[in-house]
Short mmCIF file of C-alpha atoms in Angstrom, two decimals:
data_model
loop_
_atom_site.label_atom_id
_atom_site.label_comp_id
_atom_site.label_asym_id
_atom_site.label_seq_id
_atom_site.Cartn_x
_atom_site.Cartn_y
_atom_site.Cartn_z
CA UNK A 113 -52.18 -12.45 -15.13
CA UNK A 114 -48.59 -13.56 -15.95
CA UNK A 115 -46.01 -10.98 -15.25
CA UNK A 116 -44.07 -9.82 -18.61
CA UNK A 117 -39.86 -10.08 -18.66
CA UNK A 118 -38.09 -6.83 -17.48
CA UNK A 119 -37.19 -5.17 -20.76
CA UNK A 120 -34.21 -3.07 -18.82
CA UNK A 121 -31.36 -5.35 -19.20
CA UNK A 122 -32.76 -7.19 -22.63
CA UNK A 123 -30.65 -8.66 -24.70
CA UNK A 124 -27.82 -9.21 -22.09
CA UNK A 125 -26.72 -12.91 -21.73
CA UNK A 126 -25.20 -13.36 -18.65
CA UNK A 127 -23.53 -17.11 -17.69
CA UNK A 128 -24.19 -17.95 -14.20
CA UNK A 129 -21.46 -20.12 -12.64
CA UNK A 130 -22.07 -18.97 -8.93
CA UNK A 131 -23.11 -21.41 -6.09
CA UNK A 132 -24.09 -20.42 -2.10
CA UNK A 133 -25.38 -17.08 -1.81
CA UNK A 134 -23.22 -14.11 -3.31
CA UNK A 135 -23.10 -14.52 -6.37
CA UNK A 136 -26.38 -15.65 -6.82
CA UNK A 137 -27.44 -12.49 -5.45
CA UNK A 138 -25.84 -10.68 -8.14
CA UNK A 139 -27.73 -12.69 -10.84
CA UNK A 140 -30.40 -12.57 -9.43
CA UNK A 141 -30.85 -8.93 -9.93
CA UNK A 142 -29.30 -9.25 -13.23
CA UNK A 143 -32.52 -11.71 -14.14
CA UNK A 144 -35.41 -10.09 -12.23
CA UNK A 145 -34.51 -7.12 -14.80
CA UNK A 146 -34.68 -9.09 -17.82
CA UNK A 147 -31.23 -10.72 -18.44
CA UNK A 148 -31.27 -14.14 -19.72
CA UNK A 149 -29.06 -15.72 -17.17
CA UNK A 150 -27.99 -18.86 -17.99
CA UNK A 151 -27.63 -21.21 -14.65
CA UNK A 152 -24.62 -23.76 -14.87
CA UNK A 153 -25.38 -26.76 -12.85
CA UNK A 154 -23.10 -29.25 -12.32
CA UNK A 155 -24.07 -32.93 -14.02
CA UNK A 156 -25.80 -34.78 -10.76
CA UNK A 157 -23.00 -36.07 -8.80
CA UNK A 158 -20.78 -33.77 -8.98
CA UNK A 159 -21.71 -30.45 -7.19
CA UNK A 160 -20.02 -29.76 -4.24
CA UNK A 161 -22.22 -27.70 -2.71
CA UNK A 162 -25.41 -29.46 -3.35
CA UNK A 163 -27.73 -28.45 -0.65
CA UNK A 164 -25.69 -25.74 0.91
CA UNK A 165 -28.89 -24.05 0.08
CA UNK A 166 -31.32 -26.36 0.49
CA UNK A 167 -33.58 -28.32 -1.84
CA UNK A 168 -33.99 -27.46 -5.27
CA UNK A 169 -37.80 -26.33 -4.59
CA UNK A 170 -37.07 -24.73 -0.93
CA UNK A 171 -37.54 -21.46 -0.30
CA UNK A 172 -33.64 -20.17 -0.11
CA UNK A 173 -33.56 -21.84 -3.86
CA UNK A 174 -36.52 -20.07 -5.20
CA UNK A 175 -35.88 -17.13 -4.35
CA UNK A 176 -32.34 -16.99 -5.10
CA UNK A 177 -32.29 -18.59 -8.42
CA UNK A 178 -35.65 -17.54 -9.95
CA UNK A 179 -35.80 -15.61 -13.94
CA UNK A 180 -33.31 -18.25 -14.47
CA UNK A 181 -32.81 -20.91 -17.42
CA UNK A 182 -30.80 -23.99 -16.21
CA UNK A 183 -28.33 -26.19 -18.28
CA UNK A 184 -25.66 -29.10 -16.86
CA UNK A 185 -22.01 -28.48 -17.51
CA UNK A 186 -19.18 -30.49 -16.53
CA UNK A 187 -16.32 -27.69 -16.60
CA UNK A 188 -14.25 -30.21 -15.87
CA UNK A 189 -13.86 -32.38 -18.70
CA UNK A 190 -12.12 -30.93 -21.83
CA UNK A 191 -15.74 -31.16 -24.11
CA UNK A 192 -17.29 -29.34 -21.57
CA UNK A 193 -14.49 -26.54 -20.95
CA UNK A 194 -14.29 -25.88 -24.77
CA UNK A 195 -18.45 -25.74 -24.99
CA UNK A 196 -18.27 -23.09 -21.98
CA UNK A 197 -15.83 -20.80 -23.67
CA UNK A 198 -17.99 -20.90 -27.18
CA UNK A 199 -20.88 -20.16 -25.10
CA UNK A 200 -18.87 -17.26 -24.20
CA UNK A 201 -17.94 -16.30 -27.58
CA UNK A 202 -21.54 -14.99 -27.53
CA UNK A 203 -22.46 -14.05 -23.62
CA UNK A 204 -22.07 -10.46 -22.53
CA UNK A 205 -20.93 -11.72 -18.69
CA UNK A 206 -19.92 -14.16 -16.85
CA UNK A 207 -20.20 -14.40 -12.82
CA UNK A 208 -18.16 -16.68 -10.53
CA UNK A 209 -17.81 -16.89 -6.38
CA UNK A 210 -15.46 -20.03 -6.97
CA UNK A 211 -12.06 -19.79 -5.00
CA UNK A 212 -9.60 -17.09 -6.66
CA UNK A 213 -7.17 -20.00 -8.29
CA UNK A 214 -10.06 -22.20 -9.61
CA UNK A 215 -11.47 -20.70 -12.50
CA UNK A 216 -7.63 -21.07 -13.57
CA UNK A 217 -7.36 -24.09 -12.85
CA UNK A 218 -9.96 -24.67 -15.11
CA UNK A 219 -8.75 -22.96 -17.79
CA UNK A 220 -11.76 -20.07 -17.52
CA UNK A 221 -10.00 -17.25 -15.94
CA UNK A 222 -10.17 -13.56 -17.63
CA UNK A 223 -7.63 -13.88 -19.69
CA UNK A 224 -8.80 -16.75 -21.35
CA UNK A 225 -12.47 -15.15 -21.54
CA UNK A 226 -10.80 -12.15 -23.29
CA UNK A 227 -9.26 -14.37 -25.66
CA UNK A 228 -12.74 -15.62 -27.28
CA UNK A 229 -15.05 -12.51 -26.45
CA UNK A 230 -12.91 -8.89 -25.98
CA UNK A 231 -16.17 -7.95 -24.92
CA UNK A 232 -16.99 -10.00 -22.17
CA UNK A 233 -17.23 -9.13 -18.43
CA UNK A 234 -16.62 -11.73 -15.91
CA UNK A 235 -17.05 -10.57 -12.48
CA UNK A 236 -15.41 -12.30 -9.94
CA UNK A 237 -16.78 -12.49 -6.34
CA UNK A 238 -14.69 -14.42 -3.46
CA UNK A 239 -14.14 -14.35 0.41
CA UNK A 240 -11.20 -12.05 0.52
CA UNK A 241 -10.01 -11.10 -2.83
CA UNK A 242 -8.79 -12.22 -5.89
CA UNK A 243 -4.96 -11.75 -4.46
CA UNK A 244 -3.04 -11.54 -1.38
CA UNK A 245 -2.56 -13.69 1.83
CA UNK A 246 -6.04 -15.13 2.59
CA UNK A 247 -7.11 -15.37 -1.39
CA UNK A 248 -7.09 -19.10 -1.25
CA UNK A 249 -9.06 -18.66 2.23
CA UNK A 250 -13.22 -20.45 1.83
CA UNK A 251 -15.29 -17.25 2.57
CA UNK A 252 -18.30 -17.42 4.50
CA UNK A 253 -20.60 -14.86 6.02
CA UNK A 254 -20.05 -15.07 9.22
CA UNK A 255 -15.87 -15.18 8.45
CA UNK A 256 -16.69 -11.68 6.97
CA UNK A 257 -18.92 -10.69 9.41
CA UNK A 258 -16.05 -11.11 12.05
CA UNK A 259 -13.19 -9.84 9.96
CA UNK A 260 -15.20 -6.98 8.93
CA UNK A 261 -16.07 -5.26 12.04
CA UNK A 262 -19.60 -5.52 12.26
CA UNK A 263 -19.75 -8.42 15.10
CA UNK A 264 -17.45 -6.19 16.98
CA UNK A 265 -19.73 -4.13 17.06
CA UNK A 266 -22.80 -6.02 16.84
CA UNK A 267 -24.78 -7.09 20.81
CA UNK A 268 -24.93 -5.52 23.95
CA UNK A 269 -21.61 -3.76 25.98
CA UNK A 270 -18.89 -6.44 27.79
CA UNK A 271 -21.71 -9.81 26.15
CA UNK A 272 -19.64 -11.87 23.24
CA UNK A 273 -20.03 -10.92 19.81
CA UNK A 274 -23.26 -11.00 17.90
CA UNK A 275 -23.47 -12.01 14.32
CA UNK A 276 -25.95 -10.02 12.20
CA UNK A 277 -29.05 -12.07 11.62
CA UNK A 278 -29.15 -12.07 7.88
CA UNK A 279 -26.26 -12.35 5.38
CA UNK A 280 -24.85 -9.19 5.18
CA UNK A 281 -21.54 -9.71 3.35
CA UNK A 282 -22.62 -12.28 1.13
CA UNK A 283 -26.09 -9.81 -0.36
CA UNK A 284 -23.98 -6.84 -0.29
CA UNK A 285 -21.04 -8.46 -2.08
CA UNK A 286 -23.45 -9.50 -4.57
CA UNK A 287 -25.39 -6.35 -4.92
CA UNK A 288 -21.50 -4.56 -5.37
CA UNK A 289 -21.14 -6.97 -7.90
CA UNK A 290 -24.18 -6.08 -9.76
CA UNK A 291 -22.97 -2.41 -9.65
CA UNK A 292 -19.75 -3.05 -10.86
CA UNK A 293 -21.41 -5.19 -13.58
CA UNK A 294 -23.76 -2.15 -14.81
CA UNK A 295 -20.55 0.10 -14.94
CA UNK A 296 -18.28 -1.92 -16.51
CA UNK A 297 -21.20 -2.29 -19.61
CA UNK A 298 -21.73 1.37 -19.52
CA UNK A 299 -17.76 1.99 -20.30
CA UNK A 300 -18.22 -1.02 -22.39
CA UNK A 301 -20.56 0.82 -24.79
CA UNK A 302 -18.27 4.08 -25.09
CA UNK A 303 -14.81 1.67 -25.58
CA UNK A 304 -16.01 -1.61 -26.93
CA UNK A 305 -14.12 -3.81 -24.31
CA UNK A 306 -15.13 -5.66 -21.84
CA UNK A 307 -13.24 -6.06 -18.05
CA UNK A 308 -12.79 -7.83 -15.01
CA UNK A 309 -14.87 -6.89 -12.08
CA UNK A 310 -14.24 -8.14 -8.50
CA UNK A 311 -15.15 -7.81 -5.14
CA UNK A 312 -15.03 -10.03 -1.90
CA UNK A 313 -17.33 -10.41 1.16
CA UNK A 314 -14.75 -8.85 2.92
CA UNK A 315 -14.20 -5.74 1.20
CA UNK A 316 -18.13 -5.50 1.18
CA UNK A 317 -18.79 -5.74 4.65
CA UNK A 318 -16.10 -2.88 5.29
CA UNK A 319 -18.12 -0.79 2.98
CA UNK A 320 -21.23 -1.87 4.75
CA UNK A 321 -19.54 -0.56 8.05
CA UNK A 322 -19.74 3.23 6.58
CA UNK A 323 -20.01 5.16 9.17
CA UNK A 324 -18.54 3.04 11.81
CA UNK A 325 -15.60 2.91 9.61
CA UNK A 326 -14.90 6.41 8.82
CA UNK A 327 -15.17 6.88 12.47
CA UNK A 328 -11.81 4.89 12.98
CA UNK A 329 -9.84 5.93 9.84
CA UNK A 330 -11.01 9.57 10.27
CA UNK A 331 -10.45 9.86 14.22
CA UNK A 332 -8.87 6.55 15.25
CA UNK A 333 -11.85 6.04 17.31
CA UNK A 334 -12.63 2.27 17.73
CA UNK A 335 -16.44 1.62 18.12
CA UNK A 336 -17.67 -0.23 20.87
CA UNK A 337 -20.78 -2.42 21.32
CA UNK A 338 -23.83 -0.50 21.72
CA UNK A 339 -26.79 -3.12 22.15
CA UNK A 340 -29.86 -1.36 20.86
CA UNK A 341 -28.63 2.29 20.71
CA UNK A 342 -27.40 4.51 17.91
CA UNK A 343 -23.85 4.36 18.37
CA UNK A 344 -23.34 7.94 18.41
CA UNK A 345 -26.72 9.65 18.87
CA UNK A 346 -29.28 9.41 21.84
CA UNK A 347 -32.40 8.74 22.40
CA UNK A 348 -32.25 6.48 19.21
CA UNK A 349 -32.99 3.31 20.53
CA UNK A 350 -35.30 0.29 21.10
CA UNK A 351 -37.67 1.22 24.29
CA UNK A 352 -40.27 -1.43 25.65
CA UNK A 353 -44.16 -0.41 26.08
CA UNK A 354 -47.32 -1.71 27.52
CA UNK A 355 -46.87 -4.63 25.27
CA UNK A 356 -43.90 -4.53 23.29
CA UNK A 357 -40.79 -2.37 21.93
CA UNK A 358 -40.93 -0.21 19.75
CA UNK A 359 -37.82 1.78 17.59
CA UNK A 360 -37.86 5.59 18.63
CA UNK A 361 -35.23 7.75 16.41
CA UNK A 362 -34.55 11.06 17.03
CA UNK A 363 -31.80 12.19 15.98
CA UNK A 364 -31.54 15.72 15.95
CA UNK A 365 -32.80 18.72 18.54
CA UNK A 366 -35.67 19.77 16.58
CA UNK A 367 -37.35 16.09 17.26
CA UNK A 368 -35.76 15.78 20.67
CA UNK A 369 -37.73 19.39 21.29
CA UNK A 370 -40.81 17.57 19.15
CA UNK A 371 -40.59 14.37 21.29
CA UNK A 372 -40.46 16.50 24.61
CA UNK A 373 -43.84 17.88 23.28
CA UNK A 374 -45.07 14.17 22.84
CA UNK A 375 -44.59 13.08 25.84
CA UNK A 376 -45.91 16.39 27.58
CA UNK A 377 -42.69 17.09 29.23
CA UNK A 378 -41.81 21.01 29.32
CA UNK A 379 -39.46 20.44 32.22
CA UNK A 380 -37.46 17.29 30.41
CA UNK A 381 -37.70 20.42 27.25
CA UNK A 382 -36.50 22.50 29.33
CA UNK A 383 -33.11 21.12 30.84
CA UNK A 384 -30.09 22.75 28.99
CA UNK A 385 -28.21 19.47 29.31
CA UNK A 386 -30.28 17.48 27.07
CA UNK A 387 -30.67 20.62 24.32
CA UNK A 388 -27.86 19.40 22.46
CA UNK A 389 -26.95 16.08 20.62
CA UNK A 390 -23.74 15.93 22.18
CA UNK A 391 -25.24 17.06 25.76
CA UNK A 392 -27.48 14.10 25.17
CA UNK A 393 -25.29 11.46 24.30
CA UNK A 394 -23.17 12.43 27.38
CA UNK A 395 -26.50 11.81 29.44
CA UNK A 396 -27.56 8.67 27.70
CA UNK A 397 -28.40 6.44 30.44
CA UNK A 398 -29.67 9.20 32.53
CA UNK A 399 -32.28 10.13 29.15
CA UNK A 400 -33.32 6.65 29.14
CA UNK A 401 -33.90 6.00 32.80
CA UNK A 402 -36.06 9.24 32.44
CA UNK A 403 -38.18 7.84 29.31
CA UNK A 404 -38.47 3.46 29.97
CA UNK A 405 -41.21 4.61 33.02
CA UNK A 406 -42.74 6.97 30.57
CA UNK A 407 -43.24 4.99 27.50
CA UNK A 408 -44.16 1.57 29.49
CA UNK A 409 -47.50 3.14 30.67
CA UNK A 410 -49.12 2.98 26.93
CA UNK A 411 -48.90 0.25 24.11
CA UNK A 412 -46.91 0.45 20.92
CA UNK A 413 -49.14 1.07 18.57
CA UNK A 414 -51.01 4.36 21.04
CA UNK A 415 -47.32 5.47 21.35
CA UNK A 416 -46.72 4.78 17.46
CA UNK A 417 -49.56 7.17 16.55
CA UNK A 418 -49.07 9.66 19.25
CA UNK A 419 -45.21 9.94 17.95
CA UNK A 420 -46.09 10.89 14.08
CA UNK A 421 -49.18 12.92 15.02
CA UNK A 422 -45.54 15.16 16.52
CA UNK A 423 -43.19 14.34 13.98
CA UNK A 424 -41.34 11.94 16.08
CA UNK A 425 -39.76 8.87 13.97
CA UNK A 426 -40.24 5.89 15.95
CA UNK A 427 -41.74 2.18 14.37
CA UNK A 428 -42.54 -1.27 15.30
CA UNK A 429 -40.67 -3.96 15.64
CA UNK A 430 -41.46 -6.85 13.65
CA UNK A 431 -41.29 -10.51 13.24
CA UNK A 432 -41.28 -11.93 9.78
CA UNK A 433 -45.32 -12.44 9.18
CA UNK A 434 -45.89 -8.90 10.61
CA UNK A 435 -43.52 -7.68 8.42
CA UNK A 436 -45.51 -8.75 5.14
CA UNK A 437 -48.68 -8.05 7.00
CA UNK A 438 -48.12 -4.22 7.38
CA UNK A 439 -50.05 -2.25 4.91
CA UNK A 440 -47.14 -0.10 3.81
CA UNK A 441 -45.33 -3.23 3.01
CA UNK A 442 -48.35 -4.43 1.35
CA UNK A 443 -48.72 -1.41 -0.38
CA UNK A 444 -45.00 -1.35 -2.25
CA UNK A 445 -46.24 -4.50 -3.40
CA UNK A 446 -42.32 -6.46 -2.46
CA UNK A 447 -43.47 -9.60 -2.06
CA UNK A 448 -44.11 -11.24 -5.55
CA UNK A 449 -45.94 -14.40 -6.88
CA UNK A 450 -44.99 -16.81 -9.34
CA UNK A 451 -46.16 -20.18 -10.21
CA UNK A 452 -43.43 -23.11 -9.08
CA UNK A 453 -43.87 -27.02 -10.96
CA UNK A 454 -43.01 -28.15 -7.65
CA UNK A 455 -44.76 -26.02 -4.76
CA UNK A 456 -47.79 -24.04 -6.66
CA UNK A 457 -48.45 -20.48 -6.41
CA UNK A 458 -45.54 -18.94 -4.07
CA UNK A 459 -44.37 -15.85 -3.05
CA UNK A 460 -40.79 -14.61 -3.16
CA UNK A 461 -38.76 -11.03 -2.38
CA UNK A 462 -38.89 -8.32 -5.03
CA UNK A 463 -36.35 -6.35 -6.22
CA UNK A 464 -36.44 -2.87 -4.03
CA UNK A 465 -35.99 -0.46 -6.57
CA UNK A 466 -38.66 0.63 -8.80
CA UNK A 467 -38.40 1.76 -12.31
CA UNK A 468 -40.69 3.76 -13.86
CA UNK A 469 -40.56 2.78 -17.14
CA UNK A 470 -38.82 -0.99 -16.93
CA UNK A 471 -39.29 -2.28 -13.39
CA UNK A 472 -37.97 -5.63 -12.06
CA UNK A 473 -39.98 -8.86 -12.23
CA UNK A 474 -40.14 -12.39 -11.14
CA UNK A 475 -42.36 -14.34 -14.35
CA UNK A 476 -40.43 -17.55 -13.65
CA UNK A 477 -39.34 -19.98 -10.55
CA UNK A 478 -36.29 -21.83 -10.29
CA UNK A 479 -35.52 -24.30 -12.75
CA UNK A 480 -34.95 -27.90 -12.54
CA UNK A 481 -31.16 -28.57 -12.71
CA UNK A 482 -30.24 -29.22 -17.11
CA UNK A 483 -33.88 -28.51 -17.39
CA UNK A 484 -32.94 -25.95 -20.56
CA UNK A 485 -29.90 -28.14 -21.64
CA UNK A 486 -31.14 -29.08 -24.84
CA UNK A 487 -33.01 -25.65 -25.84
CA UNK A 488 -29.90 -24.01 -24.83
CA UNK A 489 -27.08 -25.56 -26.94
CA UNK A 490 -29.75 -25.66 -30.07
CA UNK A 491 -30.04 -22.23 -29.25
CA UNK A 492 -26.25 -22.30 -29.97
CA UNK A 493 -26.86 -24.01 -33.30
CA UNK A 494 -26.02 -27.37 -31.95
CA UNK A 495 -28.42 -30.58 -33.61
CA UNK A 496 -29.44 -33.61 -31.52
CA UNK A 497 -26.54 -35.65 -32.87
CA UNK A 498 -24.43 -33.25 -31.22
CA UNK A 499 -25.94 -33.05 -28.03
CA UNK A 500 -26.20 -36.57 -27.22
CA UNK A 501 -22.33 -36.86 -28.19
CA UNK A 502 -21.71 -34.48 -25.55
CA UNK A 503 -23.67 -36.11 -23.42
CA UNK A 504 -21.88 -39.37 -24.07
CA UNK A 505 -18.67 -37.81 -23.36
CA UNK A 506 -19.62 -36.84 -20.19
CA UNK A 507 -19.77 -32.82 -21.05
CA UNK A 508 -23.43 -32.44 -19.71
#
């Protein structure tokens, strides 16, 4: 059965001019609940970026850019500038992760958005901000990752710093993005105007840091590595078994008193030391010397079930496949199918938030680079005379 459009954000015409991964991101969401997002791909030749994210078909590509409709647009060449902005005349948004001065460059910056459509949004996602000493700075990841705090943090005490292994500054920055995108049409409906939203993969991963970063604005206290541990509560922590390692969390003294039962341990229940959270973090690597001989006599799973039957929050810890093979996982249904020209039947990462009455969903793969071109611009009122000027003149 084919999967029906997202009715939530109908009617919304967003133009897509991001590349990499953050902006994309943002789209994406934008599409999987029922946006038409247009795709601007470069004419062949002249992308930059081609392959940063693989091939067109790949994985990183179908999942980032499915929901989509794809024309070719040379921004650079006057035809092509001038057909952007009368797309615009009639898009609701427009999202960008170029670098801050080139959407002026091209003559596509806010201002001149404003000028044809009061009501248009662009948001505006780059490494470090819009403005300032590193705006002109390429933003990656990893760059943000660093500058952010959370490699600082990230690996085990007095080892080198550990990059995250997925892209947290680039998804976040896009999901921000998305957020910023829903609020700015919300005021949009009340004052009729449109405005420019931005955010940066650095200001996103300092978000992202929360907690850690409240803990140095609030008490000056820098955060050290803490390999596997909670940073400021024990015994949260990864603990190895029989056959494995499993995640045990407890984080307050009703489940340290619930794991004590667990484990069959009055005396370790007992100790006055360990009855507090603070008493416990100041015993941390006494509290896990006391528990690695316990919980390595039994597997994961007889320590998984034994933990819940108590109250205890604990969980495996997965690689990829047995991530999508748990039945939980299974069960909230967040890995999707949809039929690709190119690679058949695949399945690709749902949205993880559920409406009740318009959820998210995927009903179409990526598309082929100008596959829509012509569809598009007749959409636009444009005749085939027209087009194939454009096309002549280098626009598409």
């Amino acid at each position: 059965m084919t999967a029906q459009r997202s009715a939530a954000l109908a009617g919304l015409r967003v133009l897509d001019l991001t590349r990499v991964r953050a902006g994309p991101a943002c789209c994406r969401i934008l599409a999987d609940f029922g946006a038409d997002v247009i795709k601007i791909d470069a004419p062949e030749g002249l992308d930059k970026n081609a392959g940063v994210s693989g091939a067109r078909h790949g994985y990183d590509m179908l999942n980032l850019h499915r929901n989509k409709r794809s024309m070719t647009l040379n921004l650079k060449s006057d035809a092509g500038r001038d057909l952007f902005l009368d797309m615009a005349r009639g898009a609701d948004i427009v999202v960008e992760n170029f670098r801050p001065d080139v959407k002026t460059r091209l003559g596509l910056d806010y201002a001149a958005l404003d000028a044809v459509n009061p009501r248009i949004i662009l948001a505006s996602i780059s490494g470090f901000g819009q403005t300032g000493p590193y705006a002109g700075r390429a933003g990656f990841d990893q760059i943000a990752q660093g500058m952010g705090g959370l490699m600082g943090v990230t690996g085990f005490p007095g080892e080198a710093p550990m990059r995250a292994g997925t892209a947290v500054a680039d998804l976040s920055s896009g999901v921000y993005a998305a957020t910023g995108i829903l609020l700015a049409l919300t005021e949009r409906a009340r004052s009729g105007r449109g405005q420019w939203v931005q955010t940066s993969l650095l200001q996103s991963q300092i978000a992202m840091m929360d907690f850690q970063a409240a803990r140095y604005l609030v008490d000056r206290e820098v955060p050290e590595q803490a390999g596997n541990d909670h940073p400021t509560v024990t015994p949260m922590g990864v603990i190895a078994t029989r056959d494995g390692h499993i995640n045990l969390g407890v984080g307050g003294d009703g489940q340290w008193q619930a794991l004590c039962d667990a484990l069959d341990a009055p005396d370790l229940k007992a100790r006055r030391d360990f009855a507090t959270g603070a008493g416990r973090t100041a015993h941390r690597g006494q509290i896990w010397d006391i528990l690695r001989p316990i919980f390595a006599v039994r597997t994961s799973a007889e320590w998984i079930d034994i933990l819940d039957r108590h109250g205890v929050p604990a969980g495996p810890i997965y690689r990829m496949d047995e991530v999508f093979d748990d039945p939980q996982v299974r069960h909230l249904g967040i890995a999707q199918s949809v039929q690709d020209p190119v690679r058949g039947e695949v399945s690709l990462v749902g949205q993880p938030v559920d409406l009740s009455r318009t959820p998210a969903a995927i009903v179409s793969s990526v598309p082929d680079a100008g596959a829509d071109t012509d569809e598009i611009l007749k959409g636009l009122g444009l005749d085939d005379a027209r087009i194939a000027e454009l096309r002549r003149q280098g626009a598409l």
